[in-house]
PDB file of C-alpha atoms in Angstrom:
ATOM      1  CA  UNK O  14     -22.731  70.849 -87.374  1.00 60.00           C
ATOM      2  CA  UNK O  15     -21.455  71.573 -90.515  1.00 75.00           C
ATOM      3  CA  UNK O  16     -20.325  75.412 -90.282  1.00 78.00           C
ATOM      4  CA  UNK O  17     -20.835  76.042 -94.410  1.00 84.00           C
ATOM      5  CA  UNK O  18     -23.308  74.401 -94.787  1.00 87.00           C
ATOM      6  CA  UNK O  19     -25.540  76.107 -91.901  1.00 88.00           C
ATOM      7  CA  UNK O  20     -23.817  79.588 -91.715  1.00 83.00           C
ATOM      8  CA  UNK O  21     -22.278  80.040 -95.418  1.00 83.00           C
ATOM      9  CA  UNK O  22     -24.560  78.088 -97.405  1.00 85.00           C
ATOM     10  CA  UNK O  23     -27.750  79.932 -95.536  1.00 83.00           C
ATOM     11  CA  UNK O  24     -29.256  76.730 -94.658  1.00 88.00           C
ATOM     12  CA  UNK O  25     -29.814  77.388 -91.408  1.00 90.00           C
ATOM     13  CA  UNK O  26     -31.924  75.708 -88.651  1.00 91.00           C
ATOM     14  CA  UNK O  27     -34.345  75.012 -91.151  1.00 90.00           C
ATOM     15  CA  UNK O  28     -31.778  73.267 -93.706  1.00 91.00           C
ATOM     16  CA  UNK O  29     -30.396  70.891 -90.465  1.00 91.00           C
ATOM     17  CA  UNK O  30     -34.028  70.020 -90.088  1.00 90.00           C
ATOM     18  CA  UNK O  31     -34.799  69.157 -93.472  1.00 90.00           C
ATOM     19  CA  UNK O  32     -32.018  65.986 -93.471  1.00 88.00           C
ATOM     20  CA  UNK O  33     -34.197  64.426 -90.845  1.00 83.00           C
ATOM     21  CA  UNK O  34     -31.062  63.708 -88.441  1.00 87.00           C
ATOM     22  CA  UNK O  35     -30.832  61.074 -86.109  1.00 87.00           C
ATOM     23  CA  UNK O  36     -30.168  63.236 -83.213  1.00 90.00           C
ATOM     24  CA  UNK O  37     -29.256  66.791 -82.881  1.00 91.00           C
ATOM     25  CA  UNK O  38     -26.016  68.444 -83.409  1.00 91.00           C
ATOM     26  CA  UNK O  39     -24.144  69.231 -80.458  1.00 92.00           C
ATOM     27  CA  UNK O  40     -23.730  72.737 -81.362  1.00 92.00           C
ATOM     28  CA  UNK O  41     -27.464  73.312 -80.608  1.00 93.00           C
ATOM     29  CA  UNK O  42     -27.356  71.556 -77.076  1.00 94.00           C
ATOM     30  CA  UNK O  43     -28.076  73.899 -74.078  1.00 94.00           C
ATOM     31  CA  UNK O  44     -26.629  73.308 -70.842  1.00 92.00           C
ATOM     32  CA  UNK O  45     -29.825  72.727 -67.814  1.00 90.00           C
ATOM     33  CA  UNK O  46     -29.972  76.073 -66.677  1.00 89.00           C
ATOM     34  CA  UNK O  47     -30.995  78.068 -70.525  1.00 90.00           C
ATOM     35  CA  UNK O  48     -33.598  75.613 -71.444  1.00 91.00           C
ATOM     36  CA  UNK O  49     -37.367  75.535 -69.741  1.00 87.00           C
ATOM     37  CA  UNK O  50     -37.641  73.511 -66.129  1.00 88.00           C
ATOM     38  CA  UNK O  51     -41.375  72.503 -66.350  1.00 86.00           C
ATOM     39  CA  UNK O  52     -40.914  72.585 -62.629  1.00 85.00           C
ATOM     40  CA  UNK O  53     -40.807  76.187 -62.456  1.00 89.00           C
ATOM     41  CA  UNK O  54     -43.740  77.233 -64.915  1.00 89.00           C
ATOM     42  CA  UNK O  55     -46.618  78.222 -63.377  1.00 86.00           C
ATOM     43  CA  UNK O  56     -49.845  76.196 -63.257  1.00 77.00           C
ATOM     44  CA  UNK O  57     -52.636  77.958 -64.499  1.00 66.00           C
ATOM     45  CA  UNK O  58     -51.066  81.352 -65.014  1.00 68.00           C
ATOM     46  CA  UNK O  59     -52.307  83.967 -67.381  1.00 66.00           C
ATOM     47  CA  UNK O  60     -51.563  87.325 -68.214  1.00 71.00           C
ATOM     48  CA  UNK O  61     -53.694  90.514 -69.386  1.00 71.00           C
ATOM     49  CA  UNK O  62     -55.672  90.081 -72.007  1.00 70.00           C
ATOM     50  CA  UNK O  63     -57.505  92.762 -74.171  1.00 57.00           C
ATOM     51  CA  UNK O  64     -60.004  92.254 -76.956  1.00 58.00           C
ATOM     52  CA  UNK O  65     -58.551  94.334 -79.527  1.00 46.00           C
ATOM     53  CA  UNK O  66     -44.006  78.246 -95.127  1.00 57.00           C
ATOM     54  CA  UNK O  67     -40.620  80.600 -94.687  1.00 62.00           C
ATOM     55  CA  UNK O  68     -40.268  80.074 -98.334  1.00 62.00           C
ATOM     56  CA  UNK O  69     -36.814  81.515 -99.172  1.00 66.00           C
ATOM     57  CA  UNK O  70     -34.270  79.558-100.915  1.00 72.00           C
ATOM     58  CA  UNK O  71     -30.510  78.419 -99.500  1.00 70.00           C
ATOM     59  CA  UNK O  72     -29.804  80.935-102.683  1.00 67.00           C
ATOM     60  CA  UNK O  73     -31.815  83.774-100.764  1.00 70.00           C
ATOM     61  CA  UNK O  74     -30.931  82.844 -97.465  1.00 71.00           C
ATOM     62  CA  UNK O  75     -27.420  82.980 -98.449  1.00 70.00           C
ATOM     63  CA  UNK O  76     -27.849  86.493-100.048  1.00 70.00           C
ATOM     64  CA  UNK O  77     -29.224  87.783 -97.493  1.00 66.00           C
ATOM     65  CA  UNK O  78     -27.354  86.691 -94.562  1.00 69.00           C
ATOM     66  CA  UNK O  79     -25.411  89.176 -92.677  1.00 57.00           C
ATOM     67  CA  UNK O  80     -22.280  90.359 -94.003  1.00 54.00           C
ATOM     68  CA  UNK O  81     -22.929  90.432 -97.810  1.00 46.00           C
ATOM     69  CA  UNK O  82     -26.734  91.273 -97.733  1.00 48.00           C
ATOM     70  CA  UNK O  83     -27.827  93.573-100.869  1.00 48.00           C
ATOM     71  CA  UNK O  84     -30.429  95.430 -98.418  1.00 54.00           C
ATOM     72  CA  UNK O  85     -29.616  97.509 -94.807  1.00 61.00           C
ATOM     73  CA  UNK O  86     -33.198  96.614 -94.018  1.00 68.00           C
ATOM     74  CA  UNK O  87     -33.527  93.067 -94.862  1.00 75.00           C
ATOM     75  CA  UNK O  88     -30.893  90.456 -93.137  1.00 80.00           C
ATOM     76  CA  UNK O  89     -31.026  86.637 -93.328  1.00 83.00           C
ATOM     77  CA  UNK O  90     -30.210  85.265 -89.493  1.00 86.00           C
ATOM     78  CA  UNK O  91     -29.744  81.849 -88.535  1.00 90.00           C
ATOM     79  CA  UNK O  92     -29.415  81.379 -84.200  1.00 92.00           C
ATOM     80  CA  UNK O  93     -28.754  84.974 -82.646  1.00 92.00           C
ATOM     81  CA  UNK O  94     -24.704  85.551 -82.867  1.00 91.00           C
ATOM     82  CA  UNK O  95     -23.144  82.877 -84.122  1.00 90.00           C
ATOM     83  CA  UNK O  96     -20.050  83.822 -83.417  1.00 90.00           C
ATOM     84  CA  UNK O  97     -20.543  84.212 -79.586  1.00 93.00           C
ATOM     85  CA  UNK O  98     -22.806  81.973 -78.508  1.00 94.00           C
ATOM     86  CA  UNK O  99     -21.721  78.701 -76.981  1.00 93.00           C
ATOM     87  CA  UNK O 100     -24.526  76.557 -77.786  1.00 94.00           C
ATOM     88  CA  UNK O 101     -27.219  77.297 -80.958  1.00 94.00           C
ATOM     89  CA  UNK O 102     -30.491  78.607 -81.195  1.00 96.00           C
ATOM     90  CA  UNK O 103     -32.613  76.274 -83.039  1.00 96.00           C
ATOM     91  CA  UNK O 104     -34.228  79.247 -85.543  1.00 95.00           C
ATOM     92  CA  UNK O 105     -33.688  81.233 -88.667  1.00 93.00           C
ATOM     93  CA  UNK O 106     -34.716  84.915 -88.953  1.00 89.00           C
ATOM     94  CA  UNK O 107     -35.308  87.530 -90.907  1.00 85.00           C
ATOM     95  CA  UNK O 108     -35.041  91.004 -89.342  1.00 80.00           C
ATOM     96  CA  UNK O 109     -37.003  94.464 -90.529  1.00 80.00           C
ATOM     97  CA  UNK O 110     -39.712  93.715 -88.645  1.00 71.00           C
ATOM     98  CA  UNK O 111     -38.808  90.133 -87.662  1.00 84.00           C
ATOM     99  CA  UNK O 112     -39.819  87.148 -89.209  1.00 89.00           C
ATOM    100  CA  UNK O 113     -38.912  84.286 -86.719  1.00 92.00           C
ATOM    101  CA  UNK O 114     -39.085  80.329 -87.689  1.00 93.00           C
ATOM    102  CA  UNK O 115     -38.354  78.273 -85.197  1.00 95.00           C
ATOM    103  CA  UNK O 116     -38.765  73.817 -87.548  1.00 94.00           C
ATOM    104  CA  UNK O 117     -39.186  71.143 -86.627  1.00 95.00           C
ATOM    105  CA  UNK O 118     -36.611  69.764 -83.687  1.00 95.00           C
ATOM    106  CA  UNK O 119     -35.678  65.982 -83.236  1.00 92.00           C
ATOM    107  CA  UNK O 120     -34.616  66.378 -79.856  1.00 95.00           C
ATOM    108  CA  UNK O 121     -36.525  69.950 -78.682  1.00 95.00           C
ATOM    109  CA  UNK O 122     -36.065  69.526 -74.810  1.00 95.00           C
ATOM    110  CA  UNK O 123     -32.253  69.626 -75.466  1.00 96.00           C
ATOM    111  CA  UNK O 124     -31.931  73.438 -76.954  1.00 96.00           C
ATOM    112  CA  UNK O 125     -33.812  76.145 -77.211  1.00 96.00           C
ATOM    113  CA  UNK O 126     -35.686  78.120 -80.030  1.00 96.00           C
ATOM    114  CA  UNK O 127     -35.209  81.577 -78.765  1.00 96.00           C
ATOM    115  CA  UNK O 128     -32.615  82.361 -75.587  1.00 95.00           C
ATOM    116  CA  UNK O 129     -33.933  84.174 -72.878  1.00 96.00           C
ATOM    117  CA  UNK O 130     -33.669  88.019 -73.567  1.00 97.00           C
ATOM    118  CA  UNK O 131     -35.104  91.330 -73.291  1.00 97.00           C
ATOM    119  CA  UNK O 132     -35.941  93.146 -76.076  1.00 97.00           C
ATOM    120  CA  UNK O 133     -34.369  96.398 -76.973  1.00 96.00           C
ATOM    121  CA  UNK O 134     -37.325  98.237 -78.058  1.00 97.00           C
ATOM    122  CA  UNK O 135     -39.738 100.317 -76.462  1.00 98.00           C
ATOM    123  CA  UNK O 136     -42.665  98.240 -76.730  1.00 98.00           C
ATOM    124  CA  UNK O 137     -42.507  94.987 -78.715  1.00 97.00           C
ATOM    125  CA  UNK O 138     -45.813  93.669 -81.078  1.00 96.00           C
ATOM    126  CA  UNK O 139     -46.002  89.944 -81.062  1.00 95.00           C
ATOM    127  CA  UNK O 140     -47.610  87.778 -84.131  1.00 94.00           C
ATOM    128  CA  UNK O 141     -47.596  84.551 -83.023  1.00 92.00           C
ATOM    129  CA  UNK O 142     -48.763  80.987 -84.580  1.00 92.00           C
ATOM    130  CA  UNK O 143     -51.112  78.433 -83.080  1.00 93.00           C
ATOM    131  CA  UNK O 144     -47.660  76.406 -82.118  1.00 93.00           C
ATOM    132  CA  UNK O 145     -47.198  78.489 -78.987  1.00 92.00           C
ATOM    133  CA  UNK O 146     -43.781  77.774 -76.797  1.00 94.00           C
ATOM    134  CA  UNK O 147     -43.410  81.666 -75.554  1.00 95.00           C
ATOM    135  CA  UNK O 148     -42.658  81.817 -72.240  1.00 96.00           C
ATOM    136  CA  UNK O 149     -42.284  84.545 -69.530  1.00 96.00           C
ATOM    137  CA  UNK O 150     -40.644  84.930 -66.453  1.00 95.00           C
ATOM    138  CA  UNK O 151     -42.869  85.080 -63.440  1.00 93.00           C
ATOM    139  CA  UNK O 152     -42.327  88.154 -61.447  1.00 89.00           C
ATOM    140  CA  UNK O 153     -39.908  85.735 -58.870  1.00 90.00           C
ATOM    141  CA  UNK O 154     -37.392  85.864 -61.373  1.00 90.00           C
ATOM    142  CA  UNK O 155     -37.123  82.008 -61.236  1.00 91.00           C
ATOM    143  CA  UNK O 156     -40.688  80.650 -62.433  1.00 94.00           C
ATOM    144  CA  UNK O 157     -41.855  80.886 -66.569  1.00 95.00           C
ATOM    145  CA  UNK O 158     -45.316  81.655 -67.542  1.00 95.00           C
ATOM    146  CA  UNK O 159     -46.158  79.604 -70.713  1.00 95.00           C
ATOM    147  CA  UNK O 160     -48.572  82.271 -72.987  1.00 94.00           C
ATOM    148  CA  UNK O 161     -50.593  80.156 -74.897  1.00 91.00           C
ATOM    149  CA  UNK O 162     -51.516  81.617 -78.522  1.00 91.00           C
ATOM    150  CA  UNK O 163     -55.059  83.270 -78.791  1.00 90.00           C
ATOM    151  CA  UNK O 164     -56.379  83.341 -81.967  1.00 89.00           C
ATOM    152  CA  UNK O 165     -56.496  86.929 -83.596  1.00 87.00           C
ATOM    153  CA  UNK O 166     -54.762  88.002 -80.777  1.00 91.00           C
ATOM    154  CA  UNK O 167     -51.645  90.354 -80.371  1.00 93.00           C
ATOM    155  CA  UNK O 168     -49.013  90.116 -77.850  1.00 95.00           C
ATOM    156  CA  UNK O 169     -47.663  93.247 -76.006  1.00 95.00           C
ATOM    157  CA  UNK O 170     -44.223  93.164 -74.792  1.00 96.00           C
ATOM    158  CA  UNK O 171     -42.369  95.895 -72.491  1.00 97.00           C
ATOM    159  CA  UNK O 172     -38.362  96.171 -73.234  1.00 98.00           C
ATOM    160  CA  UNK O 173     -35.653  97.530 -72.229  1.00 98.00           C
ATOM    161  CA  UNK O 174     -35.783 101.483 -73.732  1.00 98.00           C
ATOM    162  CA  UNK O 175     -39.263 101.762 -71.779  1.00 98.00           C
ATOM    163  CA  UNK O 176     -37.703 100.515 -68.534  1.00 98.00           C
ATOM    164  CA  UNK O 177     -34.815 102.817 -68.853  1.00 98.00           C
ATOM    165  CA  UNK O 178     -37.126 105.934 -70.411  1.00 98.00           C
ATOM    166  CA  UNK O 179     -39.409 105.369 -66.950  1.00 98.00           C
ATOM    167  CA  UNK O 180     -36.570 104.626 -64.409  1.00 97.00           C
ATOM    168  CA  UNK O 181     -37.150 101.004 -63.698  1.00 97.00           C
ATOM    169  CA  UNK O 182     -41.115 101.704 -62.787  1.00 96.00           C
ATOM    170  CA  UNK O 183     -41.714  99.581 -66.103  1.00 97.00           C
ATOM    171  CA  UNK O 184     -40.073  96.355 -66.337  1.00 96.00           C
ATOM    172  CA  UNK O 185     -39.076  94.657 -69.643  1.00 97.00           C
ATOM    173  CA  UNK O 186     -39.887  91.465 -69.851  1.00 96.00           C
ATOM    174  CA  UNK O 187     -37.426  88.627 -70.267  1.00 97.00           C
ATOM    175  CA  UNK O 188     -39.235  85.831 -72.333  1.00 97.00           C
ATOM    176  CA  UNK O 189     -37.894  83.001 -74.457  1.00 96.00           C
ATOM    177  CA  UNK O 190     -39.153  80.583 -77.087  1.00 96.00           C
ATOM    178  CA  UNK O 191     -39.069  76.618 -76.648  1.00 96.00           C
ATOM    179  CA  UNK O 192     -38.840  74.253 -79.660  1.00 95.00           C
ATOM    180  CA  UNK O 193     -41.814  71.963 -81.241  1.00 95.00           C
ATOM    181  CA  UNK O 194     -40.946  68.424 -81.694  1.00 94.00           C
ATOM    182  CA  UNK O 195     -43.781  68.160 -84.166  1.00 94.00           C
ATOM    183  CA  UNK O 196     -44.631  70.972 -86.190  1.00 94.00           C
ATOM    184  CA  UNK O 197     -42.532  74.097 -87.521  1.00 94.00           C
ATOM    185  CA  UNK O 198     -42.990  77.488 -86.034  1.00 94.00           C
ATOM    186  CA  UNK O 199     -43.356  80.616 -87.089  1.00 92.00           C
ATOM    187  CA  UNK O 200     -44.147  84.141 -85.127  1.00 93.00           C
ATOM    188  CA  UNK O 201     -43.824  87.685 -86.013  1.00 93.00           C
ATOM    189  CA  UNK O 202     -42.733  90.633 -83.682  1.00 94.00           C
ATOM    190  CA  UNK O 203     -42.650  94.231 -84.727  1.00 94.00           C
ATOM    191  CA  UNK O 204     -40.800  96.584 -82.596  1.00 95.00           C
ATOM    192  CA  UNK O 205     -41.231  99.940 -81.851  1.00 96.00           C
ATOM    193  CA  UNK O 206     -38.197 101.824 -80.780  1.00 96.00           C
ATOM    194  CA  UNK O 207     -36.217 105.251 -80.243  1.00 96.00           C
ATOM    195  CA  UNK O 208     -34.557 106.273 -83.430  1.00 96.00           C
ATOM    196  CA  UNK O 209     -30.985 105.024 -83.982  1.00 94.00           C
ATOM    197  CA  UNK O 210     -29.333 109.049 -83.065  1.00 96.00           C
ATOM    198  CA  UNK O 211     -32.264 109.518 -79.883  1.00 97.00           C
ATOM    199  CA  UNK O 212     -30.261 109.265 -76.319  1.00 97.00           C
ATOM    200  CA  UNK O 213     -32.321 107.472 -73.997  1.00 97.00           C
ATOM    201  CA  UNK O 214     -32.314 108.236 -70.204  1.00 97.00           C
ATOM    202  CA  UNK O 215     -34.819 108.568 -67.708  1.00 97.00           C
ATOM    203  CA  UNK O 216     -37.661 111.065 -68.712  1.00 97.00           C
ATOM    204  CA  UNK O 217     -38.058 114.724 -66.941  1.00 96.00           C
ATOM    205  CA  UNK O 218     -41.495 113.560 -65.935  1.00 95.00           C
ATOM    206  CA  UNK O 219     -40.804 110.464 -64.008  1.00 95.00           C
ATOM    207  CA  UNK O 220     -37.812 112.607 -62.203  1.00 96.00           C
ATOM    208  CA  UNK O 221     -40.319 115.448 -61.227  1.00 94.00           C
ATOM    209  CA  UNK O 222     -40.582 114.984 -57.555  1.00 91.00           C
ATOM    210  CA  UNK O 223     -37.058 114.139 -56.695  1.00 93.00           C
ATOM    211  CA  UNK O 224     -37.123 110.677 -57.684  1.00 93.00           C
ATOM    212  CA  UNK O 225     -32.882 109.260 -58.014  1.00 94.00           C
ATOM    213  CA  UNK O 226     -32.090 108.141 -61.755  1.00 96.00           C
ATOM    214  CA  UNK O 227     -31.078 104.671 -62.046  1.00 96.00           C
ATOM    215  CA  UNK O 228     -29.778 104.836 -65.635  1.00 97.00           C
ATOM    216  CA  UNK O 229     -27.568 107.135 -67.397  1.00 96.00           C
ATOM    217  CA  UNK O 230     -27.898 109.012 -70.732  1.00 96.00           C
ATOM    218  CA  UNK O 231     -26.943 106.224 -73.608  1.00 97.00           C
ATOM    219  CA  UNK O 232     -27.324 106.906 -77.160  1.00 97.00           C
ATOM    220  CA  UNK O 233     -29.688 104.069 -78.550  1.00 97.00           C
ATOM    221  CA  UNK O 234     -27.600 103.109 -81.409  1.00 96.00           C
ATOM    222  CA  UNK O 235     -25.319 102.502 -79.124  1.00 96.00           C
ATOM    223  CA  UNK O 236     -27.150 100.017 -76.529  1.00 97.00           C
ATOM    224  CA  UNK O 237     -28.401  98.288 -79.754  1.00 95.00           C
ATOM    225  CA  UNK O 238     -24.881  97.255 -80.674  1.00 95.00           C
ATOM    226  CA  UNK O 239     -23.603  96.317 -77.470  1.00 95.00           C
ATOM    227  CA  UNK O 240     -26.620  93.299 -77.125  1.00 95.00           C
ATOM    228  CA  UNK O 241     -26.077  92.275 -80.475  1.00 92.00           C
ATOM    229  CA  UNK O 242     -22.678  92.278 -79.972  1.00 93.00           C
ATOM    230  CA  UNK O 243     -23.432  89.290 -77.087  1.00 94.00           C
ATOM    231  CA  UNK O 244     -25.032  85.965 -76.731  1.00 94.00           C
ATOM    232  CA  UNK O 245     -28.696  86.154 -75.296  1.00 95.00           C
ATOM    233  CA  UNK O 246     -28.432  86.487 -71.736  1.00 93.00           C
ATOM    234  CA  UNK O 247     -31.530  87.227 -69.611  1.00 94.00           C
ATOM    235  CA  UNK O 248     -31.773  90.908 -68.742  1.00 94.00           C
ATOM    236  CA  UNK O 249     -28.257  91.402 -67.944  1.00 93.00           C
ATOM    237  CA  UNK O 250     -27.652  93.613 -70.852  1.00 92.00           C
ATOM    238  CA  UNK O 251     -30.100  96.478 -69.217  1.00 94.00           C
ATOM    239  CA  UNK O 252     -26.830  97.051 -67.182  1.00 94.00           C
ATOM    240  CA  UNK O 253     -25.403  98.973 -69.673  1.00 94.00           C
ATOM    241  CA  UNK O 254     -27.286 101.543 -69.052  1.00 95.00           C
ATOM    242  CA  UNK O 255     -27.331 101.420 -65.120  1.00 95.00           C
ATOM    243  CA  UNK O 256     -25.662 104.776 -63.358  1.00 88.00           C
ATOM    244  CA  UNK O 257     -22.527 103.510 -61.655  1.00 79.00           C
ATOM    245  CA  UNK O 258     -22.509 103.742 -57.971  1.00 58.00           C
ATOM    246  CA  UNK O 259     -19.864 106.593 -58.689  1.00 45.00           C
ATOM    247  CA  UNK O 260     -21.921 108.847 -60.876  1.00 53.00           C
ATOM    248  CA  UNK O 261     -24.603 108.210 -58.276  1.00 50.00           C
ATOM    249  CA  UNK O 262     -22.659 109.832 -55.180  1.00 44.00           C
ATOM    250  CA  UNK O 263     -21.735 112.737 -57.269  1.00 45.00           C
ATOM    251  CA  UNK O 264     -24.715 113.294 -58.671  1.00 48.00           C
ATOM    252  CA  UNK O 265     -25.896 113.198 -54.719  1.00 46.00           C
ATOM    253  CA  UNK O 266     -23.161 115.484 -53.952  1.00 38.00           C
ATOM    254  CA  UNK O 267     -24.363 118.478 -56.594  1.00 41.00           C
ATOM    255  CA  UNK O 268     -28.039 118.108 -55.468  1.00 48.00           C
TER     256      UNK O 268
END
């Protein structure tokens, strides 16, 4: 892959797919283990349901890419952290609310369009297309649950500030997003979080009848930096807030 011309340039995933390559850049390669086993997704699984074209240009991409973006609310993304990850993730975003697009891929089953991850919010609102390619993990921690798109539908995503806020009893959900050989993607989630200066810990209510806290008190603003500060990892980055097995005995010792 040509750094400047995907990074710099703001041509992104998109750009790459656009010269119709003959096979895909090694960059964007994923070892076995980060891309989808269709051994392990479920057959037939479903979750809860309740009733209820990307058209910038390189110019625009480019001006609104990270460092040099005009706007603290609008930012031009192509993969997650570029400058961490070891292999690509075959998308281009725009964050605010974010506005994920996932083209075409010539070789999809050898990357991935979004890394498996957590979210960071509270509760996560999920647009997506007719393409589908979301994925779950089962509650084994090994299988996937593919969530096929319903039309008019939204989907509702724990993450990690609701599973610290009710001491583990709500789990965030680690999900991921494949890539479509045949037809660009495009989904939109909106997330709802603490504010930037809120500390989240585990709430007085949940601790009411003597339960242990599992997390400590962490300033949101500061677990937001430290996962975009890494590569997409699964849920390892809920860690950060974990209470260290030495806070834990002296926490015991004062009760």
């Amino acid at each position: 892959v040509n750094f400047h011309f995907v990074i710099n340039q703001g041509n992104g995933a998109k750009g790459l797919s656009e010269m119709r390559l003959k096979a895909l850049p090694k960059q964007y390669i994923h070892p076995l283990e980060e891309r989808i086993d269709e051994a392990k997704v479920l057959p037939q699984a479903s979750i809860a349901v309740n009733d209820m074209s990307f058209g910038l240009s390189a110019y625009e991409k480019k001006r609104y890419s990270k460092e040099p973006s005009p706007s603290n609310n609008v930012r031009f993304v192509t993969s997650f952290n570029t400058q961490v990850e070891k292999a690509l993730e075959w998308k281009d975003f725009l964050s605010q609310t974010n506005l994920n697009f996932c083209p075409i891929c010539l070789n999809p089953e050898l990357t991935i369009g979004v890394g498996r991850h957590s979210d960071v919010s509270t509760l996560t609102v999920l647009l997506q297309d007719s393409i589908g390619g979301f994925y779950v993990r089962g509650n084994d921690g090994e299988s996937w649950i593919d969530v096929h798109p319903i039309d008019g539908s939204l989907l509702i995503n724990i993450g990690d500030a609701l599973q610290i806020l009710s001491n583990g009893r709500y789990k965030s959900v680690e999900h991921c997003v494949v890539a479509s050989g045949s037809k660009n993607s495009i989904s939109v989630p909106i997330f709802i979080n603490p504010r930037p200066q809120d500390t989240i810990c585990p709430l007085p209510e949940v601790l009411a009848s003597g339960e242990k806290p599992i997390y400590k008190p962490v300033l949101y603003s500061d677990y937001v930096k430290h996962v975009f500060r890494k590569a997409h990892d699964g849920k390892k980055t809920v860690g950060f807030a974990k209470m260290s097995k030495f806070l834990t005995v002296v926490a015991n010792c004062f009760d």
